[in-house]
Coordinates of C-alpha atoms and ligand atoms in Angstrom, one line a residue:
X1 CA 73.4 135.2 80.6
X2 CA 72.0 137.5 83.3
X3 CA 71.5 137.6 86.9
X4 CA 67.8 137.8 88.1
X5 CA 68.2 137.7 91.6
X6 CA 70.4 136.8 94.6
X7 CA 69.1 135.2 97.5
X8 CA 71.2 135.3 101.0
X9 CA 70.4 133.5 104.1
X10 CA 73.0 133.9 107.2
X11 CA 76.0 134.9 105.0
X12 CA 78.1 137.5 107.1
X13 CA 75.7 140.5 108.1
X14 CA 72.7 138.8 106.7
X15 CA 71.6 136.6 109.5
X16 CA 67.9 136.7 107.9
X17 CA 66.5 135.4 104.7
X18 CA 67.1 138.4 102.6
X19 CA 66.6 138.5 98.6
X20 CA 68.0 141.1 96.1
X21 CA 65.8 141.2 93.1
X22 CA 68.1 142.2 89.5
X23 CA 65.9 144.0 87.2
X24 CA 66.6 145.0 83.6
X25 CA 68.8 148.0 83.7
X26 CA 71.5 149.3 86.2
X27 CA 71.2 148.1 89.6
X28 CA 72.6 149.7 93.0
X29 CA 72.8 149.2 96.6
X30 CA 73.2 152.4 98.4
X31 CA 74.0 152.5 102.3
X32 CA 76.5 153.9 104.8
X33 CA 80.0 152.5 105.2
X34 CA 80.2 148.7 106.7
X35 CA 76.5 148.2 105.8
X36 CA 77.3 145.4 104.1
X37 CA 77.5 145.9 100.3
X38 CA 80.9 144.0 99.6
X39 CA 79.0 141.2 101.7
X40 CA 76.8 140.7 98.7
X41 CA 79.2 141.1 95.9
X42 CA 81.2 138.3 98.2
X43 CA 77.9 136.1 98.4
X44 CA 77.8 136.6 94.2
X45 CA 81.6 135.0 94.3
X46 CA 81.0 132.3 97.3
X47 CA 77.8 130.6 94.9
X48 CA 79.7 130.8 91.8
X49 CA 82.4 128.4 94.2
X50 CA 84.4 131.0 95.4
X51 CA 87.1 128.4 97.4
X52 CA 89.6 131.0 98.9
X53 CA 88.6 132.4 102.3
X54 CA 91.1 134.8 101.8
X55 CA 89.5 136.5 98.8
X56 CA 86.2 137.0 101.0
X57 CA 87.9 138.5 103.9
X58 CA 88.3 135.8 106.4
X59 CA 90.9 133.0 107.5
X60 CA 88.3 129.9 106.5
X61 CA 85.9 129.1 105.1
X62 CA 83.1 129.3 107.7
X63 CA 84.0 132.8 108.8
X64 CA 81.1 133.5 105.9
X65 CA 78.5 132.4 108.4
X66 CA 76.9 135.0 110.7
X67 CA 78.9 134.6 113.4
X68 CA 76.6 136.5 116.0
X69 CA 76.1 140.3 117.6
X70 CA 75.3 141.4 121.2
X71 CA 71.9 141.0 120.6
X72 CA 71.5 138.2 118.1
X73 CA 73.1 134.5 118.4
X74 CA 75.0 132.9 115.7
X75 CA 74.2 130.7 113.1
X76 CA 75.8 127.3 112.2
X77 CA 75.0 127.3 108.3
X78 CA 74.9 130.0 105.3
X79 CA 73.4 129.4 101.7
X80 CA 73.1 131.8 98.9
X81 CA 71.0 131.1 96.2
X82 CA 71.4 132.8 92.7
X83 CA 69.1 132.7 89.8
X84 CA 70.1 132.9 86.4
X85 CA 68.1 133.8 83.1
X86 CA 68.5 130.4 80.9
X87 CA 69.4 131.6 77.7
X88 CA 68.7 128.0 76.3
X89 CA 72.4 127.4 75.7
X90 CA 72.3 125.0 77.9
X91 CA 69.4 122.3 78.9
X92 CA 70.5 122.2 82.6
X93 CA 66.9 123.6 83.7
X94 CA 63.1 122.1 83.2
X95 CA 62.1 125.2 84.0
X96 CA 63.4 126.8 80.3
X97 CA 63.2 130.5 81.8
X98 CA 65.5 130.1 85.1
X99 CA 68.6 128.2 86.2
X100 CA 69.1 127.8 89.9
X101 CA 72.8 127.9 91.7
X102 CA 72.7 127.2 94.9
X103 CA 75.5 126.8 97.9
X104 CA 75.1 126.1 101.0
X105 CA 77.7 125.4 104.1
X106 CA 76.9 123.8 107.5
X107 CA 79.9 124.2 110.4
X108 CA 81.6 121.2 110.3
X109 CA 80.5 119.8 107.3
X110 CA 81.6 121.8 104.8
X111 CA 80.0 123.1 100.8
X112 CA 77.5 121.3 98.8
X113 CA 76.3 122.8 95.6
X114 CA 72.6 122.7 94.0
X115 CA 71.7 123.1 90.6
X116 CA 67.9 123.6 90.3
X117 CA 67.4 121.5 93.5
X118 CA 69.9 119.0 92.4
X119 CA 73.1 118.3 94.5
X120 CA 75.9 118.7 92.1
X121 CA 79.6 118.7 92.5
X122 CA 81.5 122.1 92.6
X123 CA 83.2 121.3 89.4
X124 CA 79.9 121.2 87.8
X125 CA 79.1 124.4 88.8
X126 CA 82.6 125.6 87.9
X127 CA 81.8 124.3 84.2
X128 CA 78.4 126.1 84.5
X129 CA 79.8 129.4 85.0
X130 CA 82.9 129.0 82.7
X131 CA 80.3 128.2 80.1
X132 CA 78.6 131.2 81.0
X133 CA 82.2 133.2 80.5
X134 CA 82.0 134.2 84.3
X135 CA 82.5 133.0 87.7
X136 CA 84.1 134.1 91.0
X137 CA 87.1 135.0 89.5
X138 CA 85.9 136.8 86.3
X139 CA 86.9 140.1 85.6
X140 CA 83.2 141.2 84.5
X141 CA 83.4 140.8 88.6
X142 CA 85.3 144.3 89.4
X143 CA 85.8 144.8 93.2
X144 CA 87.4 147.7 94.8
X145 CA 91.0 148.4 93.3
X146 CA 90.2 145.6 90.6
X147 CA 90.2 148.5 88.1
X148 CA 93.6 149.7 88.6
X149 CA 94.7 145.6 88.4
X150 CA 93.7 145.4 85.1
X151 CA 95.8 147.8 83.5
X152 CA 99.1 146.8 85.1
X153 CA 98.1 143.1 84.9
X154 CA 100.4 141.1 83.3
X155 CA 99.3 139.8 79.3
X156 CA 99.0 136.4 80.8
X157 CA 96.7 137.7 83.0
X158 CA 95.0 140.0 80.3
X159 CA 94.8 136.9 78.2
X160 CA 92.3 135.1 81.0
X161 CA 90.3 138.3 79.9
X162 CA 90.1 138.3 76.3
X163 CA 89.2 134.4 76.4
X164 CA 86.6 135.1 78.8
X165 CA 85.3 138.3 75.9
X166 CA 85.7 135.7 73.5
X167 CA 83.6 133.0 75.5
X168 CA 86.2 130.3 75.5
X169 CA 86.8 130.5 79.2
X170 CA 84.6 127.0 79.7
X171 CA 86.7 125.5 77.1
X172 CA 89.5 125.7 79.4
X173 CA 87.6 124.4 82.3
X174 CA 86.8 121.1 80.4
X175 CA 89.9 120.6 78.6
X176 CA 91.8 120.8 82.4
X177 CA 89.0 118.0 83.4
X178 CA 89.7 116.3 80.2
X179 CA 93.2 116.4 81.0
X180 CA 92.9 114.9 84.8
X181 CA 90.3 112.1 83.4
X182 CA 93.0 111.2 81.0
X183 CA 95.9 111.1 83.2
X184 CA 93.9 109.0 85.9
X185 CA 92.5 106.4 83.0
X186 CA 96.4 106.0 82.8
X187 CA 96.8 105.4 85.9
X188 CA 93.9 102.9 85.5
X189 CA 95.9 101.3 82.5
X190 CA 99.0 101.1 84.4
X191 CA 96.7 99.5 87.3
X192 CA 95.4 96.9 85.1
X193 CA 98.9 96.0 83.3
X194 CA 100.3 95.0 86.8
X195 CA 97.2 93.7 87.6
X196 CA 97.9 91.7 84.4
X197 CA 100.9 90.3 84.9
X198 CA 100.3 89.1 88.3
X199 CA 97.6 87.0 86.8
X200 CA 100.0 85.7 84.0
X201 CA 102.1 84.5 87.1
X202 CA 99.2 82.7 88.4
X203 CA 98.9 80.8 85.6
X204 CA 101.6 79.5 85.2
X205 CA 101.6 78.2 88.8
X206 CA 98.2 76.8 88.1
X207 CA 99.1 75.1 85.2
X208 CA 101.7 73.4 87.0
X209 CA 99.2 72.4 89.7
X210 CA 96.8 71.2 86.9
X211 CA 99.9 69.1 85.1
X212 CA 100.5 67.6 89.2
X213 CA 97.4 66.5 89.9
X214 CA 96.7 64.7 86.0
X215 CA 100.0 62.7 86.8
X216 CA 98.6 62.2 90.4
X217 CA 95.4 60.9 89.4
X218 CA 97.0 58.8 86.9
X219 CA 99.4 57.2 89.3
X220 CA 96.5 56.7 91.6
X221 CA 94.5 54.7 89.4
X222 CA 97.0 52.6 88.5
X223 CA 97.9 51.3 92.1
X224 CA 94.2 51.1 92.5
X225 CA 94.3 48.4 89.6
X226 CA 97.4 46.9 90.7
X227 CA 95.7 46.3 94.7
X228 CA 92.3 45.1 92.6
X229 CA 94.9 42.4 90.5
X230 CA 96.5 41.7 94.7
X231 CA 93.6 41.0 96.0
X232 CA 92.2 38.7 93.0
X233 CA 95.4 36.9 93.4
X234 CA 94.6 36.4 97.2
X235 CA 91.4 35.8 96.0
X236 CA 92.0 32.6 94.2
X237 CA 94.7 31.3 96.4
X238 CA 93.0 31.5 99.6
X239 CA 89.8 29.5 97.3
X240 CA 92.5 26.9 96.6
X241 CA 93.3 26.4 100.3
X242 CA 89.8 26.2 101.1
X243 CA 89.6 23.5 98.3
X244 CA 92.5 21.8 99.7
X245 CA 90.5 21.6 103.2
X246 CA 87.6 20.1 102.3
X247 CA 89.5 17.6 100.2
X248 CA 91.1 16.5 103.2
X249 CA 88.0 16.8 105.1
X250 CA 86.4 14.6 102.7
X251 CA 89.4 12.1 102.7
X252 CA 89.3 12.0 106.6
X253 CA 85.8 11.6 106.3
X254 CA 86.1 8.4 104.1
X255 CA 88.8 7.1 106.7
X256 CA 86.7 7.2 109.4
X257 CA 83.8 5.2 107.8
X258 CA 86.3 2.5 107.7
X259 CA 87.7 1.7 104.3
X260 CA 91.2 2.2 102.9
X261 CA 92.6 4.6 105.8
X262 CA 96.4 3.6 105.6
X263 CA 96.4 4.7 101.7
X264 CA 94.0 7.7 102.3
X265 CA 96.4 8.3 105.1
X266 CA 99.7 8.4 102.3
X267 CA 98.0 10.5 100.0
X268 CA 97.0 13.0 102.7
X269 CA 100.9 13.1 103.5
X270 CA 101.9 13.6 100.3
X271 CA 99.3 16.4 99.4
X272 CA 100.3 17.9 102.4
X273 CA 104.2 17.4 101.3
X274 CA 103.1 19.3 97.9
Ligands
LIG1 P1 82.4 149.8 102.9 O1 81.4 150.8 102.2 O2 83.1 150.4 104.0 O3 83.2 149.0 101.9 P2 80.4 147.8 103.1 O4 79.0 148.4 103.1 O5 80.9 147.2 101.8 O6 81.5 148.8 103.7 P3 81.0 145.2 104.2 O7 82.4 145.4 104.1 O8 80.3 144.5 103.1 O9 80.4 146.7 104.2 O10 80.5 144.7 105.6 C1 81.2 144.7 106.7 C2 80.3 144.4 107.8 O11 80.0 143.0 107.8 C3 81.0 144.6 109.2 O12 80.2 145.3 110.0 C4 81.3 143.2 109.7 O13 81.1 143.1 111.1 C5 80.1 142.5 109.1 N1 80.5 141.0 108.9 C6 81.4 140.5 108.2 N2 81.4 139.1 108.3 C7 80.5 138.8 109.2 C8 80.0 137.6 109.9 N3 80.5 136.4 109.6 N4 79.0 137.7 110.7 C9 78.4 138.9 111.0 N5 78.8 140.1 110.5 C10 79.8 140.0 109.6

């Protein structure tokens, strides 16, 4: 992997779009003292997802944006842009020559990260760089006084080194994102186990419902036959009475036209008595 070029736009004492080409071979910035120089080695770190403030000299975050001189106003956002050779270890890029890192921060809104024009998340770019065996806290990065860390740095610490020599470093990076997408599909499982057995309670209440309303709707039907047999029995006795009237209509009837009235008469009673 090697850096082509480094791009900064309103980071600290760049409030202008300036661009620092990396040619083959060693290459140096030269100026007076508080020029700016650690400005750019801090813009290197802040793309490759730098997140401690501290480590570039300021109490947050957006103390990286040009924060104004007598003669010049302030700026409300800051991006650095870094190109990368593409090795082809990786098929992050169309382009098969560059890969493109970009970070940019707006007051108030905070980082977003671009990979060749793409927004990404900054554990992408995290991976990217680990893969790369580099990143803002590498120790191929050697800042002022990082020299004389190394050799009293504790073999833990020396450890981090030889694993980034050895190009393992992005190993680390994806078993740790391994290890958190593991423990939250737990989480998940445990989720889905309660979520379970809530259900199974459900169930059983429906079920009992469901046994309810079959006894319900059978009880129904049968007092709906029982009313149909009431009414057929109401039916046919009210068709009797009705009989009975016109018999006696009939036998009145006959009585008025004259003959036999006195024994029409005693059977009337006696139907009547029955
Ligand atoms: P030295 O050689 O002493 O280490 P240097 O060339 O590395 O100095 P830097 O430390 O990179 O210089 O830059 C310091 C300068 O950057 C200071 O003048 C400081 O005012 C300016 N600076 C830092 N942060 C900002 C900012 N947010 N906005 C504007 N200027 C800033």
């Amino acid at each position: 992997m090697k850096f082509k070029q480094i791009d900064i736009n309103c980071f600290k004492s760049f409030p202008e779009f300036t661009s620092f080409p990396i040619d083959n071979g060693l290459t140096g910035i030269v100026g007076p003292n508080g020029c700016g120089k650690s400005n750019v080695v801090e813009a290197l770190k802040w793309v490759m997802g730098e997140t401690s403030a501290k480590s570039l000299r300021g109490t947050g975050m957006e103390d990286v944006i040009f924060n104004g001189t007598s003669d010049r106003p302030s700026k409300n956002f800051c991006e650095v842009t870094l190109k990368l050779e593409n090795d082809n270890k990786n098929k992050l890029s169309k382009d098969p020559e560059e890969i493109e890192v970009k970070r940019k921060l707006e007051k108030d809104k905070g980082s977003k990260y671009f990979l060749n024009g793409r927004e990404v998340r900054a554990k992408d770019i995290h991976i990217l760089f680990a893969d790369l065996s580099t990143g803002p806290h590498s120790p191929s990065m050697v800042s002022q006084g990082r020299i004389g860390n190394l050799i009293t740095a504790k073999p833990t610490d020396r450890r981090a080194i030889l694993e980034e020599a050895a190009g393992i470093g992005g190993l680390h990076a994806r078993r740790h994102e391994a290890e958190l997408r593991l423990s939250a599909a737990e989480n998940n499982l445990n989720k889905a186990d309660d979520i379970m057995k809530q259900t199974e309670n459900q169930l059983k209440n429906l079920q009992k419902q469901a046994a309810e309303a079959s006894k319900y709707k059978l009880i129904s039907e049968d007092i709906k036959r029982k009313d149909a047999g009431l009414i057929y029995l109401s039916f046919l006795k009210i068709e009797k009475e009705i009989q009975q009237n016109k018999d006696a209509l009939n036998e009145i009837e006959y009585c008025n036209s004259g003959s036999g009235c006195f024994g029409h008469y005693f059977r009337v009673i006696i139907k009547k008595i029955s």
